[in-house]
Amino acid sequence: MTKKYLVIGHPDCSTCKKALAWLNQHGIEYTWRNIIEDRPTAAELTQWIRESNLPMRRFFNTSGQAYRSLNLATELSEMSDEKALHLLASDGMLCKRPLVIDSEGHFVAVGFKPDEWTTKLCK
């Protein structure tokens, strides 16, 4: 059985476009989800953060306008995890993209890293 992936991103994001092209080139099946129209919930983010073994801060789009306008480079370090999680879930533009999650929830990738994807997705 072929694994299927959920890819969450922004349609205008150049990194997301590169990631989708990479997935297509490697014949990897996925479902696309627009992060603006259907942003990740706090429950989803909690699960993905746990499965990824990454700190929550890695899920923030630190180069985005929303991140900068909220001064999160400073504010985030003093924020509780609960408040940071709800902030992340409140605005899809705060999330680093693309997010790629396998159908079983055991693989979670944050951002497009071709070397990591080749190792994990091309088995």
XYZ file of C-alpha atoms in Angstrom:
123
model
C 0.000 0.000 0.000
C 1.325 3.414 -0.954
C 1.512 6.002 1.785
C -0.386 9.179 1.191
C 0.624 12.530 2.603
C -1.121 15.709 3.617
C 0.658 18.820 2.380
C -0.348 22.092 3.988
C 0.849 25.302 2.424
C 0.057 28.586 0.767
C -0.672 28.539 -2.978
C 1.511 31.617 -3.608
C 4.476 30.373 -1.550
C 7.483 29.682 -3.788
C 8.854 27.085 -1.357
C 5.504 25.271 -1.372
C 5.519 25.274 -5.175
C 9.023 23.749 -5.185
C 7.909 21.140 -2.643
C 4.863 20.166 -4.722
C 7.000 19.899 -7.849
C 9.429 17.659 -5.922
C 6.586 15.419 -4.707
C 5.162 15.163 -8.230
C 8.596 14.402 -9.692
C 9.056 11.567 -7.178
C 5.545 10.162 -7.701
C 4.496 10.724 -4.106
C 0.741 10.907 -3.534
C -0.563 13.788 -1.486
C -3.601 15.833 -0.644
C -3.205 19.614 -0.768
C -4.625 21.828 1.978
C -4.582 25.626 1.743
C -3.258 26.939 5.052
C -5.299 30.144 4.784
C -8.650 28.512 4.028
C -8.148 25.560 6.374
C -5.487 26.404 8.931
C -4.169 23.751 11.327
C -6.065 23.420 14.579
C -4.433 23.475 18.000
C -5.185 19.747 18.338
C -3.532 18.958 14.984
C -0.509 21.093 15.808
C -0.171 19.426 19.204
C -0.121 15.987 17.570
C 2.303 17.033 14.827
C 4.680 18.729 17.265
C 4.708 15.575 19.394
C 5.236 13.291 16.373
C 7.985 15.469 14.878
C 10.031 15.693 18.081
C 10.663 19.313 17.146
C 10.169 22.278 19.454
C 6.997 24.257 18.806
C 9.056 27.291 17.808
C 10.187 25.401 14.658
C 6.570 25.476 13.445
C 6.565 29.294 13.316
C 7.267 31.054 10.018
C 9.972 33.333 11.375
C 10.469 35.109 8.053
C 6.813 36.040 7.596
C 5.182 39.434 7.974
C 2.703 38.171 10.590
C 5.581 36.928 12.769
C 7.436 40.234 12.460
C 4.361 42.422 12.969
C 3.608 40.652 16.256
C 7.248 41.040 17.352
C 7.382 37.311 18.009
C 11.176 37.169 17.810
C 11.078 38.759 21.259
C 7.613 37.867 22.541
C 7.691 34.138 21.779
C 10.528 33.376 24.185
C 8.480 34.741 27.087
C 5.182 33.169 25.996
C 3.771 29.991 27.529
C 3.587 26.962 25.256
C -0.198 27.017 25.525
C -0.436 30.644 24.420
C 2.096 30.077 21.613
C 0.128 27.051 20.389
C -3.150 28.979 20.271
C -1.443 31.881 18.516
C 0.032 29.491 15.935
C -3.402 27.940 15.354
C -5.058 31.353 15.024
C -3.297 32.414 11.806
C -2.099 30.112 9.042
C 0.466 32.702 7.976
C 2.296 32.160 11.271
C 2.972 28.523 10.363
C 6.154 27.494 8.594
C 5.338 25.873 5.295
C 4.934 23.511 3.801
C 3.898 21.066 6.480
C 3.930 17.453 5.304
C 2.273 14.760 7.390
C 1.948 11.102 6.462
C -1.465 9.454 6.680
C -0.406 7.612 9.843
C 0.986 10.729 11.503
C 4.449 9.241 12.006
C 6.270 11.559 9.623
C 5.984 15.300 10.011
C 8.168 17.648 7.984
C 8.311 21.374 8.591
C 9.598 23.290 5.593
C 11.024 21.909 2.365
C 14.252 19.987 2.866
C 14.910 17.833 -0.221
C 17.632 15.721 1.445
C 15.407 14.870 4.421
C 12.450 14.199 2.140
C 14.517 11.889 -0.072
C 15.609 9.875 2.968
C 12.160 9.667 4.537
C 9.747 9.651 1.593
C 11.585 7.766 -1.145
C 11.788 4.289 0.368
